[in-house]
Amino acid sequence: AQSVSQHNHHVILSEAASLELGCNYSYGGTVNLFWYVQYPGQHLQLLLKYFSGDPLVKGIKGFEAEFIKSKFSFNLRKPSVQWSDTAEYFCAVNPGGSQGNLIFGKGTKLSVKP
Amino acid sequence: KAGVTQTPRYLIKTRGQQVTLSCSPISGHRSVSWYQQTPGQGLQFLFEYFSETQRNKGNFPGRFSGRQFSNSRSEMNVSTLELGDSALYLCASSLLTGANEKLFFGSGTQLSVL
């Protein structure tokens, strides 16, 4: 079955530290990839997405993600985190690229200490 | 612009009962998707509706059903509730059909089955 794995359940960083959240998926064909974020008390919202082209995708608030097809990975990065980045981050895949559903990872909670 | 509205916010039911959850999408959005979120399974796709037609369905039993009205509002129904149906049910809307569209999520309905 198709699945998405997020390696870390909870990550704790100090402000200004660099961030990398891992995401791996199991699907051999075309995929569209997403990162969604849920800030405390807010709705899930789209952070960035990859459909095709440059495998390095830039999103909102200084986040970026790199698609590495050979590794089935789509890791999220940010060079310097802020306290306001404290949130839960979800990686998601649209297998086949045209279906109407997303397969989500179980999420990674990021806590940034001021 | 109002966001996605889900009602009720919290619901407590007993096993064997049925429940109906409501979702009002962002004005102008024609697609509504439903997801179930639990600590163990994470976010799982239930179904998607577009222009009153079910476009995609996840791997859930027939006790889970939904519909969409001409004004794009959507309802989902769960019959013969089981303890395992306790979850946060999220609704997401988008302009067009398909998971490649940017999804706008509601706050969810927290269902507890006793």
PDB file of C-alpha atoms in Angstrom:
ATOM      1  CA  ALA A   1       0.000   0.000   0.000  1.00  0.00           C
ATOM      2  CA  GLN A   2       1.105   3.530  -0.664  1.00  0.00           C
ATOM      3  CA  SER A   3       2.428   5.270   2.419  1.00  0.00           C
ATOM      4  CA  VAL A   4       4.262   8.342   3.630  1.00  0.00           C
ATOM      5  CA  SER A   5       6.800   8.158   6.439  1.00  0.00           C
ATOM      6  CA  GLN A   6       7.923  11.072   8.540  1.00  0.00           C
ATOM      7  CA  HIS A   7      10.988  10.088  10.476  1.00  0.00           C
ATOM      8  CA  ASN A   8      10.632  12.256  13.534  1.00  0.00           C
ATOM      9  CA  HIS A   9       7.607  12.476  15.773  1.00  0.00           C
ATOM     10  CA  HIS A  10       8.838  15.465  17.780  1.00  0.00           C
ATOM     11  CA  VAL A  11      11.759  17.780  17.079  1.00  0.00           C
ATOM     12  CA  ILE A  12      12.968  20.384  19.558  1.00  0.00           C
ATOM     13  CA  LEU A  13      15.262  23.161  18.378  1.00  0.00           C
ATOM     14  CA  SER A  14      16.552  26.462  19.642  1.00  0.00           C
ATOM     15  CA  GLU A  15      15.913  29.630  17.665  1.00  0.00           C
ATOM     16  CA  ALA A  16      18.343  30.152  14.792  1.00  0.00           C
ATOM     17  CA  ALA A  17      19.052  26.426  14.489  1.00  0.00           C
ATOM     18  CA  SER A  18      18.684  24.810  11.090  1.00  0.00           C
ATOM     19  CA  LEU A  19      15.795  22.491  10.429  1.00  0.00           C
ATOM     20  CA  GLU A  20      15.407  19.410   8.298  1.00  0.00           C
ATOM     21  CA  LEU A  21      12.312  17.215   8.539  1.00  0.00           C
ATOM     22  CA  GLY A  22      12.417  13.932   6.715  1.00  0.00           C
ATOM     23  CA  CYS A  23       9.693  12.565   4.479  1.00  0.00           C
ATOM     24  CA  ASN A  24       9.773   9.375   2.432  1.00  0.00           C
ATOM     25  CA  TYR A  25       7.008   7.907   0.316  1.00  0.00           C
ATOM     26  CA  SER A  26       6.376   4.544  -1.228  1.00  0.00           C
ATOM     27  CA  TYR A  27       5.124   4.934  -4.784  1.00  0.00           C
ATOM     28  CA  GLY A  28       7.098   4.251  -7.912  1.00  0.00           C
ATOM     29  CA  GLY A  29       5.251   6.396 -10.397  1.00  0.00           C
ATOM     30  CA  THR A  30       4.553  10.072 -10.844  1.00  0.00           C
ATOM     31  CA  VAL A  31       3.843  11.866  -7.602  1.00  0.00           C
ATOM     32  CA  ASN A  32       2.910  15.325  -6.542  1.00  0.00           C
ATOM     33  CA  LEU A  33       4.282  16.254  -3.143  1.00  0.00           C
ATOM     34  CA  PHE A  34       3.156  18.646  -0.458  1.00  0.00           C
ATOM     35  CA  TRP A  35       4.004  19.955   2.961  1.00  0.00           C
ATOM     36  CA  TYR A  36       1.156  21.227   5.107  1.00  0.00           C
ATOM     37  CA  VAL A  37       1.575  22.974   8.446  1.00  0.00           C
ATOM     38  CA  GLN A  38      -0.692  23.428  11.432  1.00  0.00           C
ATOM     39  CA  TYR A  39       0.217  26.258  13.797  1.00  0.00           C
ATOM     40  CA  PRO A  40      -1.190  26.047  17.336  1.00  0.00           C
ATOM     41  CA  GLY A  41      -4.884  26.853  17.299  1.00  0.00           C
ATOM     42  CA  GLN A  42      -5.007  27.249  13.524  1.00  0.00           C
ATOM     43  CA  HIS A  43      -6.124  25.208  10.545  1.00  0.00           C
ATOM     44  CA  LEU A  44      -3.930  23.023   8.409  1.00  0.00           C
ATOM     45  CA  GLN A  45      -2.501  25.136   5.613  1.00  0.00           C
ATOM     46  CA  LEU A  46      -0.324  24.540   2.575  1.00  0.00           C
ATOM     47  CA  LEU A  47       3.373  25.334   3.068  1.00  0.00           C
ATOM     48  CA  LEU A  48       4.698  24.310  -0.338  1.00  0.00           C
ATOM     49  CA  LYS A  49       4.169  21.830  -3.145  1.00  0.00           C
ATOM     50  CA  TYR A  50       6.094  20.097  -5.913  1.00  0.00           C
ATOM     51  CA  PHE A  51       4.591  18.981  -9.204  1.00  0.00           C
ATOM     52  CA  SER A  52       7.470  19.014 -11.675  1.00  0.00           C
ATOM     53  CA  GLY A  53      10.546  20.967 -12.745  1.00  0.00           C
ATOM     54  CA  ASP A  54      13.149  22.254 -10.308  1.00  0.00           C
ATOM     55  CA  PRO A  55      13.305  19.696  -7.489  1.00  0.00           C
ATOM     56  CA  LEU A  56      14.085  22.447  -5.001  1.00  0.00           C
ATOM     57  CA  VAL A  57      10.828  24.108  -4.087  1.00  0.00           C
ATOM     58  CA  LYS A  58      10.464  27.276  -2.067  1.00  0.00           C
ATOM     59  CA  GLY A  59       7.445  27.905   0.107  1.00  0.00           C
ATOM     60  CA  ILE A  60       6.171  30.478   2.520  1.00  0.00           C
ATOM     61  CA  LYS A  61       8.068  31.784   5.554  1.00  0.00           C
ATOM     62  CA  GLY A  62      11.494  30.773   4.254  1.00  0.00           C
ATOM     63  CA  PHE A  63      10.804  27.050   4.015  1.00  0.00           C
ATOM     64  CA  GLU A  64      12.050  24.929   1.138  1.00  0.00           C
ATOM     65  CA  ALA A  65      11.902  21.269   0.228  1.00  0.00           C
ATOM     66  CA  GLU A  66      13.960  19.094  -2.058  1.00  0.00           C
ATOM     67  CA  PHE A  67      12.528  16.254  -4.115  1.00  0.00           C
ATOM     68  CA  ILE A  68      15.015  13.424  -4.575  1.00  0.00           C
ATOM     69  CA  LYS A  69      13.356  10.894  -6.835  1.00  0.00           C
ATOM     70  CA  SER A  70      16.004   8.199  -6.371  1.00  0.00           C
ATOM     71  CA  LYS A  71      15.495   8.301  -2.629  1.00  0.00           C
ATOM     72  CA  PHE A  72      11.689   8.720  -2.726  1.00  0.00           C
ATOM     73  CA  SER A  73      12.198  11.672  -0.421  1.00  0.00           C
ATOM     74  CA  PHE A  74      10.841  15.184  -0.027  1.00  0.00           C
ATOM     75  CA  ASN A  75      12.596  16.682   2.987  1.00  0.00           C
ATOM     76  CA  LEU A  76      11.617  20.055   4.402  1.00  0.00           C
ATOM     77  CA  ARG A  77      14.311  22.538   5.358  1.00  0.00           C
ATOM     78  CA  LYS A  78      14.737  25.956   6.862  1.00  0.00           C
ATOM     79  CA  PRO A  79      18.154  27.504   7.514  1.00  0.00           C
ATOM     80  CA  SER A  80      17.212  29.350  10.692  1.00  0.00           C
ATOM     81  CA  VAL A  81      14.040  28.607  12.654  1.00  0.00           C
ATOM     82  CA  GLN A  82      12.070  31.090  14.700  1.00  0.00           C
ATOM     83  CA  TRP A  83       9.857  30.578  17.729  1.00  0.00           C
ATOM     84  CA  SER A  84       6.863  31.251  15.453  1.00  0.00           C
ATOM     85  CA  ASP A  85       7.711  28.113  13.449  1.00  0.00           C
ATOM     86  CA  THR A  86       6.471  25.987  16.333  1.00  0.00           C
ATOM     87  CA  ALA A  87       3.825  23.840  14.685  1.00  0.00           C
ATOM     88  CA  GLU A  88       3.020  20.388  13.384  1.00  0.00           C
ATOM     89  CA  TYR A  89       4.250  19.623   9.879  1.00  0.00           C
ATOM     90  CA  PHE A  90       2.649  17.080   7.578  1.00  0.00           C
ATOM     91  CA  CYS A  91       4.136  15.660   4.417  1.00  0.00           C
ATOM     92  CA  ALA A  92       1.589  14.489   1.826  1.00  0.00           C
ATOM     93  CA  VAL A  93       1.667  12.716  -1.509  1.00  0.00           C
ATOM     94  CA  ASN A  94      -0.765  12.594  -4.384  1.00  0.00           C
ATOM     95  CA  PRO A  95       0.161   9.286  -6.020  1.00  0.00           C
ATOM     96  CA  GLY A  96      -0.316   9.290  -9.747  1.00  0.00           C
ATOM     97  CA  GLY A  97      -0.629  13.029  -9.765  1.00  0.00           C
ATOM     98  CA  SER A  98      -4.252  13.146 -10.699  1.00  0.00           C
ATOM     99  CA  GLN A  99      -6.244  11.473  -7.984  1.00  0.00           C
ATOM    100  CA  GLY A 100      -8.455  13.443  -5.687  1.00  0.00           C
ATOM    101  CA  ASN A 101      -6.904  12.348  -2.470  1.00  0.00           C
ATOM    102  CA  LEU A 102      -3.754  12.976  -0.512  1.00  0.00           C
ATOM    103  CA  ILE A 103      -1.850  10.409   1.509  1.00  0.00           C
ATOM    104  CA  PHE A 104      -0.491  12.094   4.606  1.00  0.00           C
ATOM    105  CA  GLY A 105       2.367  11.222   6.880  1.00  0.00           C
ATOM    106  CA  LYS A 106       1.628  11.158  10.596  1.00  0.00           C
ATOM    107  CA  GLY A 107       3.198  14.533  11.176  1.00  0.00           C
ATOM    108  CA  THR A 108       6.195  15.956  12.992  1.00  0.00           C
ATOM    109  CA  LYS A 109       5.765  18.325  15.893  1.00  0.00           C
ATOM    110  CA  LEU A 110       8.358  21.064  15.913  1.00  0.00           C
ATOM    111  CA  SER A 111       8.983  22.978  19.126  1.00  0.00           C
ATOM    112  CA  VAL A 112      11.297  25.978  18.888  1.00  0.00           C
ATOM    113  CA  LYS A 113      12.712  27.283  22.150  1.00  0.00           C
ATOM    114  CA  PRO A 114      13.155  31.074  22.322  1.00  0.00           C
TER     115      PRO A 114
ATOM    116  CA  LYS B   1     -13.477  35.930   3.050  1.00  0.00           C
ATOM    117  CA  ALA B   2     -14.868  33.356   5.466  1.00  0.00           C
ATOM    118  CA  GLY B   3     -12.946  30.113   5.787  1.00  0.00           C
ATOM    119  CA  VAL B   4     -14.175  26.557   5.809  1.00  0.00           C
ATOM    120  CA  THR B   5     -16.784  26.121   8.517  1.00  0.00           C
ATOM    121  CA  GLN B   6     -17.467  22.818  10.183  1.00  0.00           C
ATOM    122  CA  THR B   7     -20.297  22.127  12.587  1.00  0.00           C
ATOM    123  CA  PRO B   8     -20.613  21.008  15.241  1.00  0.00           C
ATOM    124  CA  ARG B   9     -17.184  21.517  16.776  1.00  0.00           C
ATOM    125  CA  TYR B  10     -17.597  18.701  19.280  1.00  0.00           C
ATOM    126  CA  LEU B  11     -19.905  15.708  19.339  1.00  0.00           C
ATOM    127  CA  ILE B  12     -20.398  12.854  21.773  1.00  0.00           C
ATOM    128  CA  LYS B  13     -22.299   9.778  20.675  1.00  0.00           C
ATOM    129  CA  THR B  14     -22.731   6.200  21.856  1.00  0.00           C
ATOM    130  CA  ARG B  15     -22.016   3.020  19.949  1.00  0.00           C
ATOM    131  CA  GLY B  16     -24.671   2.095  17.438  1.00  0.00           C
ATOM    132  CA  GLN B  17     -25.907   5.640  16.906  1.00  0.00           C
ATOM    133  CA  GLN B  18     -25.468   7.572  13.714  1.00  0.00           C
ATOM    134  CA  VAL B  19     -24.043  11.045  13.237  1.00  0.00           C
ATOM    135  CA  THR B  20     -24.092  13.757  10.588  1.00  0.00           C
ATOM    136  CA  LEU B  21     -21.325  16.325  10.252  1.00  0.00           C
ATOM    137  CA  SER B  22     -21.584  19.479   8.200  1.00  0.00           C
ATOM    138  CA  CYS B  23     -19.071  21.459   6.170  1.00  0.00           C
ATOM    139  CA  SER B  24     -19.519  24.814   4.462  1.00  0.00           C
ATOM    140  CA  PRO B  25     -16.692  25.489   1.997  1.00  0.00           C
ATOM    141  CA  ILE B  26     -15.148  28.813   1.141  1.00  0.00           C
ATOM    142  CA  SER B  27     -17.455  30.782  -1.115  1.00  0.00           C
ATOM    143  CA  GLY B  28     -16.847  29.834  -4.730  1.00  0.00           C
ATOM    144  CA  HIS B  29     -15.128  26.551  -3.933  1.00  0.00           C
ATOM    145  CA  ARG B  30     -16.791  23.590  -5.582  1.00  0.00           C
ATOM    146  CA  SER B  31     -14.771  20.714  -4.202  1.00  0.00           C
ATOM    147  CA  VAL B  32     -15.075  19.358  -0.682  1.00  0.00           C
ATOM    148  CA  SER B  33     -12.898  16.583   0.730  1.00  0.00           C
ATOM    149  CA  TRP B  34     -13.198  14.818   4.048  1.00  0.00           C
ATOM    150  CA  TYR B  35     -10.381  13.384   6.120  1.00  0.00           C
ATOM    151  CA  GLN B  36     -10.342  11.428   9.373  1.00  0.00           C
ATOM    152  CA  GLN B  37      -7.519  12.227  11.800  1.00  0.00           C
ATOM    153  CA  THR B  38      -6.569   9.913  14.658  1.00  0.00           C
ATOM    154  CA  PRO B  39      -3.385   9.699  16.745  1.00  0.00           C
ATOM    155  CA  GLY B  40      -2.688   6.188  15.514  1.00  0.00           C
ATOM    156  CA  GLN B  41      -3.469   6.464  11.805  1.00  0.00           C
ATOM    157  CA  GLY B  42      -2.931  10.156  11.189  1.00  0.00           C
ATOM    158  CA  LEU B  43      -4.907  11.836   8.410  1.00  0.00           C
ATOM    159  CA  GLN B  44      -6.803   9.454   6.151  1.00  0.00           C
ATOM    160  CA  PHE B  45      -8.843  10.386   3.108  1.00  0.00           C
ATOM    161  CA  LEU B  46     -12.536   9.590   3.266  1.00  0.00           C
ATOM    162  CA  PHE B  47     -14.044  11.018   0.074  1.00  0.00           C
ATOM    163  CA  GLU B  48     -14.189  14.003  -2.235  1.00  0.00           C
ATOM    164  CA  TYR B  49     -17.193  15.690  -3.761  1.00  0.00           C
ATOM    165  CA  PHE B  50     -17.263  18.066  -6.688  1.00  0.00           C
ATOM    166  CA  SER B  51     -20.399  19.617  -8.104  1.00  0.00           C
ATOM    167  CA  GLU B  52     -22.596  17.261  -6.066  1.00  0.00           C
ATOM    168  CA  THR B  53     -20.822  14.148  -7.383  1.00  0.00           C
ATOM    169  CA  GLN B  54     -18.513  11.885  -5.436  1.00  0.00           C
ATOM    170  CA  ARG B  55     -15.234  11.937  -7.345  1.00  0.00           C
ATOM    171  CA  ASN B  56     -13.020   9.818  -5.129  1.00  0.00           C
ATOM    172  CA  LYS B  57     -13.444   7.525  -2.162  1.00  0.00           C
ATOM    173  CA  GLY B  58     -10.963   6.286   0.400  1.00  0.00           C
ATOM    174  CA  ASN B  59     -10.739   2.886   1.994  1.00  0.00           C
ATOM    175  CA  PHE B  60     -13.467   3.196   4.596  1.00  0.00           C
ATOM    176  CA  PRO B  61     -16.482   0.936   5.187  1.00  0.00           C
ATOM    177  CA  GLY B  62     -19.873   1.721   3.736  1.00  0.00           C
ATOM    178  CA  ARG B  63     -21.001   3.096   7.109  1.00  0.00           C
ATOM    179  CA  PHE B  64     -19.232   6.286   6.062  1.00  0.00           C
ATOM    180  CA  SER B  65     -21.129   8.244   3.461  1.00  0.00           C
ATOM    181  CA  GLY B  66     -21.433  11.780   2.287  1.00  0.00           C
ATOM    182  CA  ARG B  67     -23.182  14.124  -0.033  1.00  0.00           C
ATOM    183  CA  GLN B  68     -22.839  17.579  -1.473  1.00  0.00           C
ATOM    184  CA  PHE B  69     -25.583  20.065  -2.084  1.00  0.00           C
ATOM    185  CA  SER B  70     -26.028  22.493  -4.954  1.00  0.00           C
ATOM    186  CA  ASN B  71     -24.538  25.308  -2.853  1.00  0.00           C
ATOM    187  CA  SER B  72     -21.397  23.142  -2.374  1.00  0.00           C
ATOM    188  CA  ARG B  73     -22.096  22.548   1.301  1.00  0.00           C
ATOM    189  CA  SER B  74     -21.338  18.975   2.249  1.00  0.00           C
ATOM    190  CA  GLU B  75     -22.403  16.540   4.901  1.00  0.00           C
ATOM    191  CA  MET B  76     -20.894  13.276   5.964  1.00  0.00           C
ATOM    192  CA  ASN B  77     -22.767  10.596   7.807  1.00  0.00           C
ATOM    193  CA  VAL B  78     -21.507   7.725   9.882  1.00  0.00           C
ATOM    194  CA  SER B  79     -24.019   5.035  10.746  1.00  0.00           C
ATOM    195  CA  THR B  80     -23.804   2.370  13.434  1.00  0.00           C
ATOM    196  CA  LEU B  81     -20.991   4.129  15.240  1.00  0.00           C
ATOM    197  CA  GLU B  82     -18.100   2.124  16.642  1.00  0.00           C
ATOM    198  CA  LEU B  83     -15.581   3.108  19.302  1.00  0.00           C
ATOM    199  CA  GLY B  84     -12.902   3.273  16.638  1.00  0.00           C
ATOM    200  CA  ASP B  85     -14.772   6.038  14.833  1.00  0.00           C
ATOM    201  CA  SER B  86     -13.685   8.468  17.545  1.00  0.00           C
ATOM    202  CA  ALA B  87     -11.579  10.982  15.657  1.00  0.00           C
ATOM    203  CA  LEU B  88     -11.218  14.507  14.391  1.00  0.00           C
ATOM    204  CA  TYR B  89     -13.038  14.807  11.080  1.00  0.00           C
ATOM    205  CA  LEU B  90     -11.595  17.479   8.830  1.00  0.00           C
ATOM    206  CA  CYS B  91     -13.201  19.017   5.824  1.00  0.00           C
ATOM    207  CA  ALA B  92     -11.196  20.771   3.125  1.00  0.00           C
ATOM    208  CA  SER B  93     -12.387  22.799   0.185  1.00  0.00           C
ATOM    209  CA  SER B  94     -10.758  23.850  -3.057  1.00  0.00           C
ATOM    210  CA  LEU B  95     -11.738  25.725  -6.168  1.00  0.00           C
ATOM    211  CA  LEU B  96     -11.512  22.727  -8.451  1.00  0.00           C
ATOM    212  CA  THR B  97     -11.417  18.995  -8.044  1.00  0.00           C
ATOM    213  CA  GLY B  98      -8.265  17.024  -7.419  1.00  0.00           C
ATOM    214  CA  ALA B  99      -5.692  16.887  -4.664  1.00  0.00           C
ATOM    215  CA  ASN B 100      -3.310  19.074  -6.669  1.00  0.00           C
ATOM    216  CA  GLU B 101      -5.496  21.973  -5.811  1.00  0.00           C
ATOM    217  CA  LYS B 102      -4.592  23.980  -2.729  1.00  0.00           C
ATOM    218  CA  LEU B 103      -6.755  22.621   0.052  1.00  0.00           C
ATOM    219  CA  PHE B 104      -8.240  24.923   2.659  1.00  0.00           C
ATOM    220  CA  PHE B 105      -9.034  23.044   5.851  1.00  0.00           C
ATOM    221  CA  GLY B 106     -11.628  23.691   8.498  1.00  0.00           C
ATOM    222  CA  SER B 107     -11.115  23.329  12.240  1.00  0.00           C
ATOM    223  CA  GLY B 108     -12.730  19.929  12.268  1.00  0.00           C
ATOM    224  CA  THR B 109     -15.410  18.147  14.244  1.00  0.00           C
ATOM    225  CA  GLN B 110     -14.138  16.158  17.215  1.00  0.00           C
ATOM    226  CA  LEU B 111     -16.299  13.043  17.481  1.00  0.00           C
ATOM    227  CA  SER B 112     -16.161  10.917  20.606  1.00  0.00           C
ATOM    228  CA  VAL B 113     -17.938   7.573  20.605  1.00  0.00           C
ATOM    229  CA  LEU B 114     -18.646   6.097  24.028  1.00  0.00           C
TER     230      LEU B 114
END
